[in-house]
Short mmCIF file of C-alpha atoms in Angstrom, two decimals:
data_model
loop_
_atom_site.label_atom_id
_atom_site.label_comp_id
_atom_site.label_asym_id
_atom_site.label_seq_id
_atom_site.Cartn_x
_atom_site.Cartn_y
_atom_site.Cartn_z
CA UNK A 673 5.66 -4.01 -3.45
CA UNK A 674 2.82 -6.11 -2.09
CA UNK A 675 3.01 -9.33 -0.78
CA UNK A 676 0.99 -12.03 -1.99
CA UNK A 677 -0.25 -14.63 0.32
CA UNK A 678 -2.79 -17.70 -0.29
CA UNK A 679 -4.87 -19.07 2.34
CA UNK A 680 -5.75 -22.66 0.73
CA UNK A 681 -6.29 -26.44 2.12
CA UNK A 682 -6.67 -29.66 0.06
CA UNK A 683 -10.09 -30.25 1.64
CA UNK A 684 -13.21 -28.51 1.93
CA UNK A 685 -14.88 -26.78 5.10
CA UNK A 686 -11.63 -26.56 6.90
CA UNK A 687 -11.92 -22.50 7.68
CA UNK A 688 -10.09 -21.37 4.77
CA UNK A 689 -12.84 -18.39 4.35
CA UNK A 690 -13.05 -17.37 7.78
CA UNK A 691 -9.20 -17.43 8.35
CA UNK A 692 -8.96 -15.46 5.09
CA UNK A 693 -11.32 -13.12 6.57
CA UNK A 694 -9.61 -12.75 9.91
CA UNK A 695 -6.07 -12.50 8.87
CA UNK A 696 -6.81 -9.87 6.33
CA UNK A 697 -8.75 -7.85 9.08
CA UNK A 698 -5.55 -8.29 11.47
CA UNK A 699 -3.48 -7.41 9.17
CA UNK A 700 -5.06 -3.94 8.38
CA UNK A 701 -5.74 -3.54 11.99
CA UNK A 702 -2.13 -3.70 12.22
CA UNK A 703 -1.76 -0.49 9.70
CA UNK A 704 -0.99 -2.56 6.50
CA UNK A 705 -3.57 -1.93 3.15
CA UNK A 706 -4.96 -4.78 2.59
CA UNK A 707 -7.26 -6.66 0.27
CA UNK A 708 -8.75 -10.26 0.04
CA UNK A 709 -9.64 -11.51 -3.05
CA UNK A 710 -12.06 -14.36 -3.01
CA UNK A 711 -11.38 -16.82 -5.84
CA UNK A 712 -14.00 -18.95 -5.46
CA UNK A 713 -15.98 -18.48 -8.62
CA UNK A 714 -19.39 -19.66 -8.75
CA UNK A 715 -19.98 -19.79 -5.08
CA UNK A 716 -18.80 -16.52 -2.86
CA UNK A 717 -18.66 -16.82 1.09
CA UNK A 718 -16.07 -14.15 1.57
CA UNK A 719 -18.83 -11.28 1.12
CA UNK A 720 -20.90 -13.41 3.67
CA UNK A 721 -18.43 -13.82 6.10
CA UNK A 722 -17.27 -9.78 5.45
CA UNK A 723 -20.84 -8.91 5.67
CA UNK A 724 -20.70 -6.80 2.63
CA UNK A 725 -22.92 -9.35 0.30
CA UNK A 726 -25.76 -6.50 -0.20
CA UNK A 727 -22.30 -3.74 -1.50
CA UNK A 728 -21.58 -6.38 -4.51
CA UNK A 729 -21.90 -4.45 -7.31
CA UNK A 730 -19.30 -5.64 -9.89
CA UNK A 731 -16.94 -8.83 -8.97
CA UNK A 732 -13.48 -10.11 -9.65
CA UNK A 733 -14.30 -11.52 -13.18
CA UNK A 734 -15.76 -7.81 -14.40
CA UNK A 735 -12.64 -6.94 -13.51
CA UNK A 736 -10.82 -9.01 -15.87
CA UNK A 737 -13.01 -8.87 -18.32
CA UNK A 738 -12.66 -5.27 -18.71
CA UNK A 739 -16.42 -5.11 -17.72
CA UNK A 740 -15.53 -2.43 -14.51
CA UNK A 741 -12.54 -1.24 -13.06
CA UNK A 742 -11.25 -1.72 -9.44
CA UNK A 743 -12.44 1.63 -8.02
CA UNK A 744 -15.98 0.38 -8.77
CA UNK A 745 -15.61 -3.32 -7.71
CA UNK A 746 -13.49 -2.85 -4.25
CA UNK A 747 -15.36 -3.03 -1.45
CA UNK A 748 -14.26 -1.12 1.69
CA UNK A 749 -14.67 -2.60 4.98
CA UNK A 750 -16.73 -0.59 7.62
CA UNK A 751 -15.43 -1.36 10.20
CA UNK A 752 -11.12 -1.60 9.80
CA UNK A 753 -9.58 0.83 8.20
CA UNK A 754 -7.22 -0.29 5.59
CA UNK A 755 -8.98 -3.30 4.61
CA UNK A 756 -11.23 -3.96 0.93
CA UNK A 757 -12.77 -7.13 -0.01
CA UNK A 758 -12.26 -8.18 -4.13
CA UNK A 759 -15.71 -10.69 -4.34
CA UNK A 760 -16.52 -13.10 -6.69
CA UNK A 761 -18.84 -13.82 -9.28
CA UNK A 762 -21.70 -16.25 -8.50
CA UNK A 763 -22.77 -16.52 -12.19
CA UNK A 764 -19.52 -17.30 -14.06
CA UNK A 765 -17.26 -21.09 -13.91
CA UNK A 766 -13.77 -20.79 -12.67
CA UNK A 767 -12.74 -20.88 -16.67
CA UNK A 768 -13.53 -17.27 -16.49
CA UNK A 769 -10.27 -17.02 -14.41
CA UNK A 770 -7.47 -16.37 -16.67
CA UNK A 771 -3.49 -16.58 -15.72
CA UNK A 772 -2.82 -12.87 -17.82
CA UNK A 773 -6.24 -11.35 -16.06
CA UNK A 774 -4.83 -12.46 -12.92
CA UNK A 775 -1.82 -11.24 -13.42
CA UNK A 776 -2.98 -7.96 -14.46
CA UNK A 777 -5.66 -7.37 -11.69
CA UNK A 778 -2.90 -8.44 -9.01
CA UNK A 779 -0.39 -6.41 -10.83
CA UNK A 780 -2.75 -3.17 -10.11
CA UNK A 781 -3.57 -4.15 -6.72
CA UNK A 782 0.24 -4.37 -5.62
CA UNK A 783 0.78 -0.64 -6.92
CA UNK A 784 -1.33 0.64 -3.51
CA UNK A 785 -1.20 -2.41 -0.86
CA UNK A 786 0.89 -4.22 1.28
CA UNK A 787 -0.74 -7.28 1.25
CA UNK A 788 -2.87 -9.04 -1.00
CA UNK A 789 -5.16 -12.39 0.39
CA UNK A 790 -5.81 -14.92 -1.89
CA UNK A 791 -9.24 -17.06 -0.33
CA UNK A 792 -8.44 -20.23 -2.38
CA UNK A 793 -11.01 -22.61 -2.92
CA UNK A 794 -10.53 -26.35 -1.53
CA UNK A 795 -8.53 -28.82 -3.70
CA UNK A 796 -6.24 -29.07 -6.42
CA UNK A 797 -9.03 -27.78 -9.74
CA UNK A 798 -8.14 -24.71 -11.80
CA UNK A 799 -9.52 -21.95 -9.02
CA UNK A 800 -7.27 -23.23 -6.50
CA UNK A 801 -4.35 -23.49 -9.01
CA UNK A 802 -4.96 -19.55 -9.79
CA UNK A 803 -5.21 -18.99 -6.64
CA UNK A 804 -1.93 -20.20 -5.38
CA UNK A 805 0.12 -19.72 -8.68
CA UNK A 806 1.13 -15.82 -7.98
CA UNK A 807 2.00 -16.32 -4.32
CA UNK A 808 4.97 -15.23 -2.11
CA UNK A 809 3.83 -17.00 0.60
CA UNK A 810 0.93 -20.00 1.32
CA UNK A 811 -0.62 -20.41 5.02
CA UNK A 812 -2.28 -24.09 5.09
CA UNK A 813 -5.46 -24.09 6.24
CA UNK A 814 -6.10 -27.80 8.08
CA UNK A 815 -7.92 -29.62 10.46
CA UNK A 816 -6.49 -32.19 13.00
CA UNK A 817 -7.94 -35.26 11.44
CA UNK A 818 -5.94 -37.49 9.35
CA UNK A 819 -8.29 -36.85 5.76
CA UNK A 820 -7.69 -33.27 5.98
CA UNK A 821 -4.06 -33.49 6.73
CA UNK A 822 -3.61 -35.77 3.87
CA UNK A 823 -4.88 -33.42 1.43
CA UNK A 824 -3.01 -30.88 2.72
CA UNK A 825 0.13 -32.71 1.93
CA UNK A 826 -1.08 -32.84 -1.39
CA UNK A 827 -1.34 -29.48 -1.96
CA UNK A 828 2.50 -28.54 -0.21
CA UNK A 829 3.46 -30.56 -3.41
CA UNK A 830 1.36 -27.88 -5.85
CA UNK A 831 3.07 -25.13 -4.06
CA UNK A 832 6.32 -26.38 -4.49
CA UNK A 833 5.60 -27.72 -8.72
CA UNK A 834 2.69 -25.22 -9.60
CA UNK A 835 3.88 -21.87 -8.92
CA UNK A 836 5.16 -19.10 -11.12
CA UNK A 837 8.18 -19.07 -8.00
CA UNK A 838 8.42 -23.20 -9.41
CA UNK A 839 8.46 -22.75 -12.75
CA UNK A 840 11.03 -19.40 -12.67
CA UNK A 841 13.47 -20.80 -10.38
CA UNK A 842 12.85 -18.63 -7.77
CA UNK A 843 12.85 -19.08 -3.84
CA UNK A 844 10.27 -21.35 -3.02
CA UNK A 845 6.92 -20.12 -2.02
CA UNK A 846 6.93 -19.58 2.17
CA UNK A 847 4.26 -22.03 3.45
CA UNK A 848 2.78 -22.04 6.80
CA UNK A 849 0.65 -24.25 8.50
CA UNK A 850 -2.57 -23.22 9.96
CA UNK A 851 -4.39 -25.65 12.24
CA UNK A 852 -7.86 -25.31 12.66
CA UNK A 853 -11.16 -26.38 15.01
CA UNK A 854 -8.13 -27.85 17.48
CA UNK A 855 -9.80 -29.55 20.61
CA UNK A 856 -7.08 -30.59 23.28
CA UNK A 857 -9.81 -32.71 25.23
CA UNK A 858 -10.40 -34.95 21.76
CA UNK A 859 -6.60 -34.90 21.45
CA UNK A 860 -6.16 -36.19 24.21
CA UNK A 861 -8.97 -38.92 23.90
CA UNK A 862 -6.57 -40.01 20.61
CA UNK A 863 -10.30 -38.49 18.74
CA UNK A 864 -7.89 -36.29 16.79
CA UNK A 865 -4.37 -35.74 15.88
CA UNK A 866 -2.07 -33.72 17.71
CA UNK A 867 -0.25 -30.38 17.15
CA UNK A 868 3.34 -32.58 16.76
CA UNK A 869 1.24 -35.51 14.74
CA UNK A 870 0.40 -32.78 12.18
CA UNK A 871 4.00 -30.50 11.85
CA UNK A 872 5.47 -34.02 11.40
CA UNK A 873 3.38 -35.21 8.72
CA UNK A 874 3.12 -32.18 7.25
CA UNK A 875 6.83 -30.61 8.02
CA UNK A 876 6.11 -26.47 7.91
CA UNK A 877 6.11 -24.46 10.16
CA UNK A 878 3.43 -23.54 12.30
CA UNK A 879 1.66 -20.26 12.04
CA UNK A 880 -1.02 -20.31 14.04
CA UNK A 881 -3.32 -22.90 16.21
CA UNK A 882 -7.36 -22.10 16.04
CA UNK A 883 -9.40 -23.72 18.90
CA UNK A 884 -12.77 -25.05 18.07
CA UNK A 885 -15.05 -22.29 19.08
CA UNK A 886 -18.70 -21.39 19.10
CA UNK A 887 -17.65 -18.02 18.56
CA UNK A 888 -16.51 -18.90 14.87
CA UNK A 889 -19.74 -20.14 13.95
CA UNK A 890 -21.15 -16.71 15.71
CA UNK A 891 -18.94 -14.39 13.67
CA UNK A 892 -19.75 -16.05 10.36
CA UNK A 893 -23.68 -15.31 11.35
CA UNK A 894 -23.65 -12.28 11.75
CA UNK A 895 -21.30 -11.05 9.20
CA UNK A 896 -18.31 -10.06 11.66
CA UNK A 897 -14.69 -12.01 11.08
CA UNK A 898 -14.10 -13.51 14.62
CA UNK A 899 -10.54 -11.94 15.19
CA UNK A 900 -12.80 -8.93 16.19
CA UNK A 901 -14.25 -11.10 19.10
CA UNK A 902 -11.33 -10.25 21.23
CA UNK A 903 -13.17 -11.76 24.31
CA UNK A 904 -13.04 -15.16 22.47
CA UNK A 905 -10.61 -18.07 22.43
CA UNK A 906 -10.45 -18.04 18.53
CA UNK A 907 -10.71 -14.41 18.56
CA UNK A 908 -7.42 -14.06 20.26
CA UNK A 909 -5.73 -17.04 18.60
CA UNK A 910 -6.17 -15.28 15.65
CA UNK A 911 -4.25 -12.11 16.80
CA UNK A 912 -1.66 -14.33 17.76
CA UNK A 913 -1.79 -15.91 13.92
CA UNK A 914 -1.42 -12.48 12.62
CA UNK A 915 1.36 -11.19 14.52
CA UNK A 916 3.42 -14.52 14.03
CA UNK A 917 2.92 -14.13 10.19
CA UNK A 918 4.35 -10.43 10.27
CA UNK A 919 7.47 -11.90 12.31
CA UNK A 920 6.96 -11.56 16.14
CA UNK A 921 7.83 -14.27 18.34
CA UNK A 922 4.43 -15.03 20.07
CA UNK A 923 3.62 -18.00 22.70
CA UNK A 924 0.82 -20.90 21.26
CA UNK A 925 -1.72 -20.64 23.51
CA UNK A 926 -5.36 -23.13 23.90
CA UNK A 927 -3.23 -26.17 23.00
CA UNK A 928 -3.99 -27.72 26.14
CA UNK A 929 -6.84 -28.96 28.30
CA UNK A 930 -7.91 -26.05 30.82
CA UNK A 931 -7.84 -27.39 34.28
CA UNK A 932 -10.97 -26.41 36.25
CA UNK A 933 -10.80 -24.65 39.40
CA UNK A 934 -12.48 -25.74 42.31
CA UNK A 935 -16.29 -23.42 42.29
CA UNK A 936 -16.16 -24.97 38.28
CA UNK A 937 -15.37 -28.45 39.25
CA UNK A 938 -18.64 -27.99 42.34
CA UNK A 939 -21.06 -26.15 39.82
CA UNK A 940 -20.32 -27.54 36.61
CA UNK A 941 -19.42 -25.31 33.93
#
């Protein structure tokens, strides 16, 4: 049976998208199927960010209309095995989501993957709440500032009242927290909050810590999701994310300020 994660945030612009996009890539490079659906109605990044936007043919709300079928509307990714992309529709308002054509699409999609990735958009309005209301398992996308944090707190609350888990009297949804665009050099200027400021507030466990990179914004250029950048700081802390979500016990790295050895303290750099 697949698992059904949500990637979501309270606030906008936080990386939900591109962490959506890298997990889900990680996750088939690691040999599980895997799909992310992009609930986002009316706007779409995930095909952007996939580099697939010129394969959309049919989107998630065909689907649950009864307008195409999956086989037409998943998109395979070129380069990782294992891995399809579910877009959105740009022409449609997020009423067009449905809780029973949810349910049905996710019910198909669990009959051949391990892991279905719900790319929830920002905030608390009906996307986001169809989104998150199916899931096994949340990772909380957030940035270190103390806005974003807030907002994030806000939506630990939907997880825990929202849910179909909530409402059956099930386990509670798994939530983990995700921290994103992390700068130790700002931290430790007091420009930004801390790793410890944010699992206090927050109180989850941590999943994964992203450093602000260049080679983010790079990736989402051209198309590529950055956990592919394997030469890059976010690239790798990515890798880490993934393999700490499927259970292994793996060091936080980048959380610190890199000391500079003595040719980079001479020439700059």
């Amino acid at each position: 049976m697949a698992k059904i994660i949500v990637v979501t945030s309270g606030k906008g612009g936080v990386g939900k998208t591109t962490s959506s996009a890298a997990i889900g890539t990680g996750l088939a490079l690691k040999g599980h199927k895997t799909v992310i659906i992009d609930f986002d109605i009316g706007l779409r990044n995930l095909d952007l960010i996939m580099g697939c936007e010129r394969r959309v043919v049919y989107d998630f709300v065909n689907v649950i209309n009864g307008e195409a079928n999956l086989k037409q509307t998943l998109i395979k990714d070129k380069r990782t095995d294992n891995l399809f992309i579910l877009p959105a529709s740009q022409t449609r308002d997020k009423d067009a989501l449905t809780k029973e054509g949810v349910e049905r699409v996710l019910n198909e999609l669990a009959k051949d993957f391990d892991f279905i990735l719900c790319d929830s958009p920002a905030g608390i309005e009906a996307g986001a709440m169809m989104a998150l209301y199916f899931a096994d398992e949340a990772v909380v996308v957030t940035n270190p500032e103390v806005s974003s944090v807030r907002d994030s707190d806000r939506i630990l609350g939907m997880l825990s009242s929202k849910s179909r888990r909530a409402e059956n009297g099930q386990d509670a949804i798994k939530e983990h927290l995700l921290l994103t665009r992390y700068n130790p050099e700002r931290v430790e200027k007091g420009e930004m909050l801390s790793v410890e400021d944010v699992k206090e507030i927050l109180s989850i466990d941590l999943l994964g810590v992203i450093p602000e990179s260049q080679a983010v914004l790079n990736a989402s250029n051209s198309g590529q999701p950055v956990i592919l950048d394997t030469d890059s700081d976010a690239g790798q802390a990515y890798l880490d994310t993934v393999e700490r979500l499927l259970g292994e016990k793996v060091p936080f790295r980048f959380l610190t300020v890199e000391k500079k050895g003595l040719l980079k303290r001479i020439f700059g750099g």
